Coordinates of C-alpha atoms in Angstrom, one line a residue:
Chain A
X986 CA -6.6 30.0 -23.6
X987 CA -9.7 29.6 -21.5
X988 CA -9.7 28.4 -18.0
X989 CA -10.9 25.0 -19.0
X990 CA -8.2 24.6 -21.7
X991 CA -5.5 24.5 -19.0
X992 CA -5.9 20.7 -18.4
X993 CA -3.4 18.7 -20.4
X994 CA -5.1 15.9 -22.3
X995 CA -3.1 13.0 -23.3
X996 CA -6.1 10.9 -24.5
X997 CA -5.1 9.2 -27.7
X998 CA -8.2 7.3 -28.5
X999 CA -10.7 9.1 -30.7
X1000 CA -13.4 10.4 -28.5
X1001 CA -16.1 8.8 -30.6
X1002 CA -14.8 5.3 -29.9
X1003 CA -15.7 5.4 -26.2
X1004 CA -19.2 6.4 -25.1
X1005 CA -19.2 9.0 -22.3
X1006 CA -21.3 7.8 -19.3
X1007 CA -20.7 10.8 -17.0
X1008 CA -19.8 14.2 -18.2
X1009 CA -18.7 17.0 -15.8
X1010 CA -18.6 20.5 -17.1
X1011 CA -17.2 23.6 -15.3
X1012 CA -17.7 22.0 -11.9
X1013 CA -16.9 24.3 -9.1
X1014 CA -17.3 23.3 -5.4
X1015 CA -17.2 25.6 -2.4
X1016 CA -17.1 24.8 1.3
X1017 CA -18.5 28.0 2.7
X1018 CA -16.2 30.7 1.2
X1019 CA -13.4 28.3 0.4
X1020 CA -13.3 27.0 -3.2
X1021 CA -12.3 23.3 -3.4
X1022 CA -12.7 22.6 -7.1
X1023 CA -12.1 25.0 -10.1
X1024 CA -13.9 24.5 -13.4
X1025 CA -13.5 20.8 -13.7
X1026 CA -14.3 19.3 -17.1
X1027 CA -14.0 15.6 -17.2
X1028 CA -15.6 12.7 -19.2
X1029 CA -15.9 9.3 -17.6
X1030 CA -16.4 6.6 -20.2
X1031 CA -18.8 3.6 -20.2
X1032 CA -17.3 0.4 -19.0
X1033 CA -14.1 2.0 -18.2
X1034 CA -12.3 2.6 -14.9
X1035 CA -11.4 6.3 -14.4
X1036 CA -8.8 6.8 -11.6
X1037 CA -8.7 10.2 -9.8
X1038 CA -5.3 10.8 -8.3
X1039 CA -3.6 13.6 -6.5
X1040 CA -2.2 14.7 -3.2
X1041 CA -4.4 15.0 -0.1
X1042 CA -6.7 18.0 -0.3
X1043 CA -6.5 18.2 -4.1
X1044 CA -10.3 17.8 -4.4
X1045 CA -10.5 14.3 -5.9
X1046 CA -12.8 12.9 -3.3
X1047 CA -14.8 16.1 -3.4
X1048 CA -15.2 15.6 -7.1
X1049 CA -16.2 12.0 -6.6
X1050 CA -18.9 13.0 -4.2
X1051 CA -20.3 15.4 -6.7
X1052 CA -21.1 12.6 -9.1
X1053 CA -23.9 11.1 -6.9
X1054 CA -24.6 14.3 -5.0
X1055 CA -23.1 13.1 -1.7
X1056 CA -21.9 16.6 -1.2
X1057 CA -25.6 17.6 -0.7
X1058 CA -25.4 16.2 2.8
X1059 CA -22.4 18.4 3.8
X1060 CA -23.4 21.6 5.4
X1061 CA -22.1 24.7 3.6
X1062 CA -21.0 22.8 0.5
X1063 CA -22.1 24.3 -2.8
X1064 CA -21.7 22.8 -6.2
X1065 CA -21.8 24.8 -9.4
X1066 CA -21.6 23.6 -13.0
X1067 CA -23.1 20.6 -14.7
X1068 CA -22.8 16.9 -14.3
X1069 CA -24.6 14.7 -16.8
X1070 CA -25.2 11.0 -16.7
X1071 CA -26.4 9.8 -20.1
X1072 CA -27.3 13.5 -20.9
X1073 CA -29.5 13.7 -17.7
X1074 CA -28.4 16.5 -15.4
X1075 CA -27.5 14.9 -12.0
X1076 CA -28.2 18.3 -10.4
X1077 CA -31.7 18.6 -11.9
X1078 CA -33.9 19.7 -9.0
X1079 CA -36.7 17.3 -10.0
X1080 CA -34.4 14.3 -9.8
X1081 CA -35.0 11.8 -7.0
X1082 CA -31.6 11.7 -5.2
X1083 CA -32.3 8.4 -3.6
X1084 CA -32.9 6.9 -7.1
X1085 CA -29.8 8.6 -8.4
X1086 CA -27.7 7.1 -5.6
X1087 CA -29.1 3.7 -6.6
X1088 CA -27.9 4.3 -10.1
X1089 CA -24.6 5.6 -9.0
X1090 CA -23.5 3.3 -6.1
X1091 CA -20.6 4.1 -3.8
X1092 CA -18.0 2.2 -1.9
X1093 CA -16.0 3.9 0.8
X1094 CA -12.5 3.8 2.2
X1095 CA -13.4 1.9 5.3
X1096 CA -15.8 -1.1 4.9
X1097 CA -19.1 -0.1 6.4
X1098 CA -21.4 -3.1 6.5
X1099 CA -24.7 -2.4 8.3
X1100 CA -25.0 -4.1 11.7
X1101 CA -27.1 -6.8 10.1
X1102 CA -26.6 -10.2 8.6
X1103 CA -24.7 -10.8 5.4
X1104 CA -28.0 -11.5 3.7
X1105 CA -29.7 -8.4 5.0
X1106 CA -26.8 -6.2 4.0
X1107 CA -27.2 -7.1 0.4
X1108 CA -31.0 -7.3 0.5
X1109 CA -31.3 -3.8 2.1
X1110 CA -31.2 -1.9 -1.2
X1111 CA -33.6 -4.1 -3.2
X1112 CA -36.1 -4.0 -0.2
X1113 CA -36.2 -0.2 0.2
X1114 CA -36.4 0.2 -3.6
X1115 CA -39.2 -2.4 -3.8
X1116 CA -37.3 -4.3 -6.5
X1117 CA -38.7 -7.7 -5.6
X1118 CA -42.1 -9.4 -5.3
X1119 CA -41.2 -12.3 -3.1
X1120 CA -38.4 -14.0 -1.1
X1121 CA -37.3 -16.1 -4.1
X1122 CA -36.6 -13.0 -6.2
X1123 CA -34.7 -11.4 -3.3
X1124 CA -32.7 -14.6 -2.7
X1125 CA -31.8 -14.5 -6.4
X1126 CA -30.6 -10.9 -6.2
X1127 CA -28.6 -11.5 -3.0
X1128 CA -26.9 -14.6 -4.5
X1129 CA -26.2 -12.8 -7.8
X1130 CA -24.7 -9.8 -6.1
X1131 CA -22.5 -11.8 -3.8
X1132 CA -21.3 -13.8 -6.8
X1133 CA -20.5 -10.7 -8.8
X1134 CA -18.6 -9.3 -5.8
X1135 CA -16.6 -12.6 -5.6
X1136 CA -17.9 -13.3 -2.1
X1137 CA -20.6 -16.0 -2.6
X1138 CA -18.4 -19.1 -2.2
X1139 CA -16.9 -17.7 1.1
X1140 CA -20.3 -16.8 2.7
X1141 CA -23.0 -19.0 1.2
X1142 CA -23.1 -21.2 4.2
X1143 CA -23.3 -18.4 6.7
X1144 CA -25.6 -15.8 5.2
X1145 CA -27.3 -15.2 8.5
X1146 CA -24.0 -14.3 10.2
X1147 CA -23.4 -10.7 10.9
X1148 CA -21.5 -8.8 8.2
X1149 CA -19.1 -7.1 10.6
X1150 CA -17.8 -10.6 11.5
X1151 CA -16.1 -10.9 8.1
X1152 CA -12.5 -10.0 7.4
X1153 CA -11.7 -6.5 6.1
X1154 CA -11.4 -7.6 2.5
X1155 CA -14.6 -9.6 2.7
X1156 CA -16.5 -6.7 4.3
X1157 CA -15.4 -4.5 1.5
X1158 CA -16.6 -7.0 -1.1
X1159 CA -19.9 -7.2 0.9
X1160 CA -20.2 -3.5 0.5
X1161 CA -19.6 -3.8 -3.2
X1162 CA -22.3 -6.6 -3.3
X1163 CA -24.6 -4.2 -1.4
X1164 CA -23.9 -1.5 -3.9
X1165 CA -24.5 -3.6 -7.0
X1166 CA -27.6 -5.3 -5.6
X1167 CA -29.7 -2.3 -6.8
X1168 CA -28.4 -2.6 -10.4
X1169 CA -26.4 0.6 -10.5
X1170 CA -24.9 1.9 -13.8
X1171 CA -21.9 3.5 -12.1
X1172 CA -19.8 2.6 -9.1
X1173 CA -17.8 5.2 -7.2
X1174 CA -15.0 3.9 -5.1
X1175 CA -13.3 6.2 -2.6
X1176 CA -9.9 4.6 -1.7
X1177 CA -11.6 1.1 -1.5
X1178 CA -8.4 -0.7 -0.6
X1179 CA -6.6 1.7 1.7
X1180 CA -7.7 -0.4 4.8
X1181 CA -6.9 -3.7 3.2
X1182 CA -3.8 -6.0 3.1
X1183 CA -2.1 -6.7 -0.2
X1184 CA -4.0 -10.0 -0.8
X1185 CA -7.4 -8.5 -0.1
X1186 CA -6.3 -5.5 -2.3
X1187 CA -5.5 -7.8 -5.1
X1188 CA -8.8 -9.5 -4.8
X1189 CA -10.7 -6.2 -4.9
X1190 CA -8.6 -5.0 -7.9
X1191 CA -9.3 -8.2 -9.8
X1192 CA -13.0 -7.6 -8.9
X1193 CA -12.8 -4.1 -10.3
X1194 CA -11.5 -5.5 -13.5
X1195 CA -14.5 -7.8 -13.8
X1196 CA -17.0 -5.3 -12.6
X1197 CA -16.1 -2.8 -15.3
X1198 CA -17.6 -5.2 -17.9
X1199 CA -21.0 -4.2 -16.5
X1200 CA -20.5 -0.9 -14.8
X1201 CA -18.7 2.4 -15.3
X1202 CA -16.3 2.8 -12.4
X1203 CA -14.7 6.0 -10.9
X1204 CA -12.0 5.3 -8.3
X1205 CA -10.1 7.6 -6.0
X1206 CA -6.8 6.2 -4.9
X1207 CA -3.7 7.3 -3.2
X1208 CA -1.8 4.4 -4.7
X1209 CA -0.2 5.3 -8.0
X1210 CA 0.3 1.6 -8.7
X1211 CA -3.3 0.8 -8.0
X1212 CA -4.4 3.5 -10.4
X1213 CA -2.0 2.1 -13.0
X1214 CA -3.2 -1.5 -12.4
X1215 CA -7.0 -1.0 -12.4
X1216 CA -7.8 2.0 -14.6
X1217 CA -8.0 2.8 -18.3
X1218 CA -8.1 6.6 -17.8
X1219 CA -6.4 8.7 -15.1
X1220 CA -7.1 12.2 -14.0
X1221 CA -4.6 14.1 -11.9
X1222 CA -5.9 16.8 -9.6
X1223 CA -3.8 19.4 -7.8
X1224 CA -5.1 22.2 -5.5
X1225 CA -8.6 21.8 -6.8
X1226 CA -7.7 21.9 -10.5
X1227 CA -7.7 19.1 -13.0
X1228 CA -4.1 19.2 -14.2
X1229 CA -3.9 16.3 -16.6
X1230 CA -6.3 13.6 -18.0
X1231 CA -5.5 10.8 -20.3
X1232 CA -4.9 7.2 -21.0
X1233 CA -3.5 5.6 -17.9
X1234 CA -0.7 4.0 -19.9
X1235 CA 0.4 7.4 -21.0
X1236 CA 0.0 9.2 -17.7
X1237 CA 2.3 6.7 -16.0
X1238 CA 5.0 6.5 -18.7
X1239 CA 5.0 9.9 -20.3
X1240 CA 2.9 12.5 -18.5
X1241 CA 2.8 15.8 -20.3
X1242 CA 2.5 18.1 -17.3
X1243 CA 5.5 18.6 -14.9
X1244 CA 3.2 18.6 -11.9
X1245 CA 1.9 15.2 -12.8
X1246 CA 5.4 13.9 -13.4
X1247 CA 6.6 15.2 -10.0
X1248 CA 3.6 13.7 -8.1
X1249 CA 3.7 10.2 -9.6
X1250 CA 7.5 10.1 -9.4
X1251 CA 7.5 11.1 -5.7
X1252 CA 9.6 14.2 -6.3
X1253 CA 10.0 17.4 -4.3
X1254 CA 8.6 20.6 -5.8
Chain B
X157 CA 21.2 14.8 -15.0
X158 CA 18.0 15.5 -13.0
X159 CA 17.4 18.6 -11.0
X160 CA 14.3 17.6 -9.1
X161 CA 15.0 15.4 -6.2
X162 CA 12.9 12.5 -5.0
X163 CA 11.3 12.6 -1.6
X164 CA 13.2 9.3 -1.1
X165 CA 16.9 10.2 -1.2
X166 CA 17.8 6.5 -1.5
X167 CA 15.9 6.5 -4.9
X168 CA 18.1 9.4 -6.1
X169 CA 21.2 7.4 -5.0
X170 CA 20.1 4.3 -6.9
X171 CA 19.4 6.3 -10.1
X172 CA 22.8 8.1 -9.7
X173 CA 24.5 4.7 -9.4
X174 CA 22.8 3.5 -12.6
X175 CA 24.1 6.6 -14.4
X176 CA 27.6 6.1 -12.9
X177 CA 27.7 2.5 -14.3
X178 CA 26.6 3.7 -17.7
X179 CA 29.3 6.3 -17.7
X180 CA 31.9 3.7 -16.7
X181 CA 30.6 1.2 -19.3
X182 CA 30.8 4.0 -21.9
X183 CA 34.3 4.8 -21.0
X184 CA 35.4 1.2 -21.1
X185 CA 33.8 0.6 -24.5
X186 CA 35.3 3.8 -25.9
X187 CA 38.7 2.7 -24.7
X188 CA 38.3 -0.7 -26.2
X189 CA 37.3 0.6 -29.5
X190 CA 40.1 3.2 -29.6
X191 CA 42.7 0.6 -28.8
X192 CA 41.3 -1.8 -31.4
X193 CA 41.4 0.9 -34.0
X194 CA 44.9 1.9 -33.1
X195 CA 46.2 -1.6 -33.1
X196 CA 44.6 -2.2 -36.5
X197 CA 46.1 0.9 -38.1
X198 CA 49.5 0.0 -36.7
X199 CA 49.3 -3.8 -37.1
X200 CA 50.1 -3.9 -33.4
X201 CA 49.6 -7.5 -32.5
X202 CA 50.8 -7.0 -28.9
X203 CA 47.6 -5.2 -27.9
X204 CA 45.2 -8.0 -29.0
X205 CA 45.3 -10.3 -26.0
X206 CA 44.7 -7.4 -23.6
X207 CA 41.8 -6.0 -25.7
X208 CA 40.2 -9.5 -25.7
X209 CA 40.8 -9.9 -22.0
X210 CA 39.3 -6.4 -21.1
X211 CA 36.1 -7.3 -22.8
X212 CA 35.2 -9.4 -19.7
X213 CA 35.2 -6.2 -17.6
X214 CA 32.5 -4.7 -19.9
X215 CA 30.4 -7.9 -19.7
X216 CA 30.7 -8.0 -15.9
X217 CA 29.7 -4.3 -15.5
X218 CA 26.7 -4.7 -17.8
X219 CA 25.6 -7.7 -15.7
X220 CA 25.9 -5.6 -12.5
X221 CA 23.9 -2.8 -14.1
X222 CA 21.2 -5.2 -15.0
X223 CA 21.1 -6.5 -11.4
X224 CA 20.9 -2.9 -10.2
X225 CA 18.1 -2.1 -12.5
X226 CA 16.1 -5.2 -11.5
X227 CA 16.5 -4.3 -7.8
X228 CA 15.6 -0.7 -8.5
X229 CA 12.4 -1.7 -10.3
X230 CA 11.5 -4.2 -7.6
X231 CA 12.2 -1.9 -4.6
X232 CA 11.4 1.6 -6.0
X233 CA 8.7 0.9 -8.5
X234 CA 9.8 3.8 -10.8
X235 CA 7.2 5.6 -12.9
X236 CA 7.2 8.1 -15.8
X237 CA 10.6 9.6 -16.5
X238 CA 12.2 7.4 -13.8
X239 CA 10.8 4.3 -15.4
X240 CA 12.0 5.4 -18.8
X241 CA 15.5 6.1 -17.3
X242 CA 15.8 2.6 -15.9
X243 CA 14.6 0.9 -19.0
X244 CA 16.8 3.1 -21.2
X245 CA 19.8 2.4 -19.0
X246 CA 19.4 -1.3 -19.4
X247 CA 19.0 -1.0 -23.2
X248 CA 22.0 1.3 -23.5
X249 CA 24.1 -1.0 -21.4
X250 CA 23.2 -3.9 -23.7
X251 CA 24.3 -1.8 -26.7
X252 CA 27.5 -0.8 -25.1
X253 CA 28.3 -4.4 -24.3
X254 CA 27.7 -5.3 -28.0
X255 CA 29.9 -2.4 -29.1
X256 CA 32.6 -3.9 -26.8
X257 CA 32.1 -7.2 -28.5
X258 CA 32.7 -5.6 -31.9
X259 CA 35.9 -3.9 -30.7
X260 CA 37.1 -7.3 -29.5
X261 CA 36.2 -8.9 -32.8
X262 CA 38.1 -6.2 -34.7
X263 CA 41.2 -6.9 -32.5
X264 CA 41.0 -10.7 -33.1
X265 CA 41.1 -10.1 -36.9
X266 CA 44.1 -7.8 -36.9
X267 CA 46.6 -10.6 -37.3
X268 CA 44.9 -11.8 -40.6
X269 CA 44.6 -8.3 -41.9
X270 CA 48.3 -7.6 -41.1
X271 CA 49.3 -10.7 -43.1
X272 CA 47.7 -9.3 -46.2
X273 CA 48.5 -5.6 -45.5
X274 CA 45.1 -4.6 -46.7
X275 CA 44.2 -1.7 -44.3
X276 CA 45.2 1.0 -46.7
X277 CA 43.9 -0.6 -49.9
X278 CA 40.8 1.5 -49.9
X279 CA 40.6 5.0 -51.1
X280 CA 38.2 5.7 -48.3
X281 CA 40.2 5.7 -45.1
X282 CA 39.4 3.1 -42.4
X283 CA 41.0 5.6 -40.1
X284 CA 38.5 8.2 -41.1
X285 CA 35.6 5.9 -40.7
X286 CA 36.8 4.7 -37.3
X287 CA 37.3 8.3 -36.1
X288 CA 33.9 9.3 -37.3
X289 CA 32.3 6.5 -35.3
X290 CA 34.5 7.2 -32.3
X291 CA 33.3 10.8 -32.3
X292 CA 29.7 9.7 -32.6
X293 CA 30.1 7.3 -29.6
X294 CA 31.7 10.1 -27.6
X295 CA 29.0 12.6 -28.5
X296 CA 26.1 10.3 -27.8
X297 CA 27.5 9.3 -24.4
X298 CA 27.8 13.0 -23.5
X299 CA 24.3 13.5 -24.8
X300 CA 23.1 10.8 -22.5
X301 CA 24.8 12.2 -19.4
X302 CA 23.4 15.7 -20.2
X303 CA 19.9 14.3 -21.2
X304 CA 20.4 16.3 -24.4
X305 CA 18.1 15.0 -27.1
X306 CA 19.1 17.6 -29.7
X307 CA 22.8 16.4 -29.6
X308 CA 21.6 12.8 -29.7
X309 CA 19.6 13.5 -32.8
X310 CA 22.7 15.1 -34.5
X311 CA 24.5 11.8 -33.9
X312 CA 21.5 9.9 -35.2
X313 CA 21.6 11.9 -38.4
X314 CA 25.4 11.3 -38.9
X315 CA 25.0 7.5 -39.2
X316 CA 24.4 8.1 -42.9
X317 CA 28.0 9.3 -43.3
X318 CA 29.3 6.0 -41.8
X319 CA 27.0 3.9 -44.0
X320 CA 28.3 5.7 -47.0
X321 CA 31.9 5.1 -46.0
X322 CA 31.2 1.5 -45.3
X323 CA 29.5 1.0 -48.6
X324 CA 32.5 2.5 -50.5
X325 CA 35.1 0.4 -48.6
X326 CA 33.0 -2.7 -49.0
X327 CA 32.9 -2.3 -52.8
X328 CA 36.6 -1.5 -53.0
X329 CA 37.5 -4.5 -51.0
X330 CA 35.4 -6.7 -53.3
X331 CA 37.2 -5.2 -56.2
X332 CA 40.6 -5.9 -54.6
X333 CA 39.7 -9.5 -53.9
X334 CA 38.5 -10.0 -57.4
X335 CA 41.6 -8.5 -58.9
X336 CA 44.1 -10.1 -56.5
X337 CA 42.9 -13.4 -55.2
X338 CA 45.9 -13.7 -52.8
X339 CA 44.2 -11.0 -50.7
X340 CA 40.9 -12.8 -50.3
X341 CA 41.7 -14.0 -46.8
X342 CA 42.9 -10.7 -45.5
X343 CA 40.2 -8.8 -47.4
X344 CA 37.5 -11.0 -46.0
X345 CA 38.6 -10.2 -42.5
X346 CA 38.8 -6.6 -43.4
X347 CA 35.2 -6.8 -44.6
X348 CA 34.1 -8.0 -41.2
X349 CA 36.1 -5.3 -39.5
X350 CA 34.5 -2.5 -41.5
X351 CA 31.1 -4.1 -40.8
X352 CA 32.0 -4.1 -37.1
X353 CA 32.8 -0.4 -37.2
X354 CA 29.7 0.3 -39.1
X355 CA 27.7 -1.7 -36.5
X356 CA 29.2 0.3 -33.6
X357 CA 28.0 3.4 -35.5
X358 CA 24.5 1.8 -35.6
X359 CA 24.6 1.2 -31.9
X360 CA 25.5 4.9 -31.4
X361 CA 22.4 5.8 -33.3
X362 CA 20.5 3.3 -31.3
X363 CA 21.6 5.0 -28.1
X364 CA 20.6 8.3 -29.6
X365 CA 17.1 7.0 -30.1
X366 CA 17.0 5.9 -26.5
X367 CA 18.0 9.3 -25.4
X368 CA 15.2 10.8 -27.5
X369 CA 12.8 8.4 -25.7
X370 CA 14.2 9.2 -22.3
X371 CA 13.9 12.9 -22.7
X372 CA 10.7 13.2 -24.8
X373 CA 8.8 10.0 -24.0
X374 CA 8.7 9.0 -27.7
X375 CA 11.2 7.5 -30.2
X376 CA 12.2 9.7 -33.1
X377 CA 9.3 9.9 -35.5
X378 CA 11.2 10.3 -38.8
X379 CA 12.8 7.5 -40.6
X380 CA 16.6 7.5 -40.2
X381 CA 18.4 8.4 -43.5
X382 CA 20.2 5.5 -45.1
X383 CA 23.1 5.5 -47.5
X384 CA 22.4 2.1 -48.8
X385 CA 19.3 0.0 -48.7
X386 CA 21.0 -3.0 -50.5
X387 CA 23.0 -5.6 -48.9
X388 CA 26.3 -4.4 -50.4
X389 CA 26.2 -6.8 -53.2
X390 CA 28.8 -4.9 -55.1

């Protein structure tokens, strides 16, 4: 058995049925001398939500940040291995990282709207990427993005208000609108609901369900039930290793690995 | 039943209580079935009212178990093996309650059978069939408590023996009623009784399947062997 064979795979669907959007192979991450991820092999499929779960410090957020090279900005962080999006190596040195991060958008744990108006928050990306020729086109993108983020009806009459004046749930949807304004192919979400109340969480989860029709989504969550509700595939990480990956419906009813079972059942040892 | 403890000890207590109720339900059902069989074999009509009355205790306990399971799902949100355990407990409780109903039904027919004295007409012993099913029920309940899928599958495979006995008794009773029309009433009740015993055996195998699902996460993959695919048309 090779190192990479250790992950238990409970994926029942024939691989050919689902197109892989992002493919990670033998990904190792180091923070200085400390290794945070060990030989991670993981496929994230087109128009599916892949949930990354595991206890604090297991490496799931580190892995998520590898996907759009957010780890590049962390001093002392070194990433080895290969990550491909549509067969293009994300770590190709000739790749424009800014363009990559437009293609792979990210939503963080705490809503982080820019200290600007609602309109300018969404328009920011299209402006810096030169996506529009005129105000009319920009208006169209802002409206479309806010609609897709399920926020338009709530803010259409106050687009010039500051984004930070919105509720937590609305701010998070504003951040999602900002991310999708630049036409990404993939959305990374790092505990996007952990600062939200149950109603705002339900709205975001419903939005994730709708967004996956257009985007491939990878979400880190500490909530087992959120992972079960929103994802089609689940990957369980423990101490930097990918322990088990499979259909979410299998992982939460009949996990194959005892560590997965213990974690999702809230058991000791 | 489970070595690993939950971080929430209240969760462990809830699951233990669910198991305790299944054990109690199993005990009550076994008692009811044993008493019904004994009363049948001895034509003991004095037991009937009590057997019928005791069925209510089984019904009430099943109802309480269902409430516990509902609360546990709502408050603890069980997953994986825990979720299977709750679902399986509810299904097994339903089966035990139905087994209790069959025991009651056997008891209610004893008076008619006694009038015709047809218990011993068959070459295949009702006593033997009853004891086989009793043993299966006992074995499968022990398998549940020990989360022992292997023993459960042994019970599952034994159902064919009961089916074979039922088939034989059925045909012999039909023969009797054809030859001696004065036994039609008692014989008809006896047909229901043997069917009830056979159904209790079926539920024992149903419980065995649930144990397999509980332990392995999957129902048995093979097809259960059958003694008779017909509808006992004689």
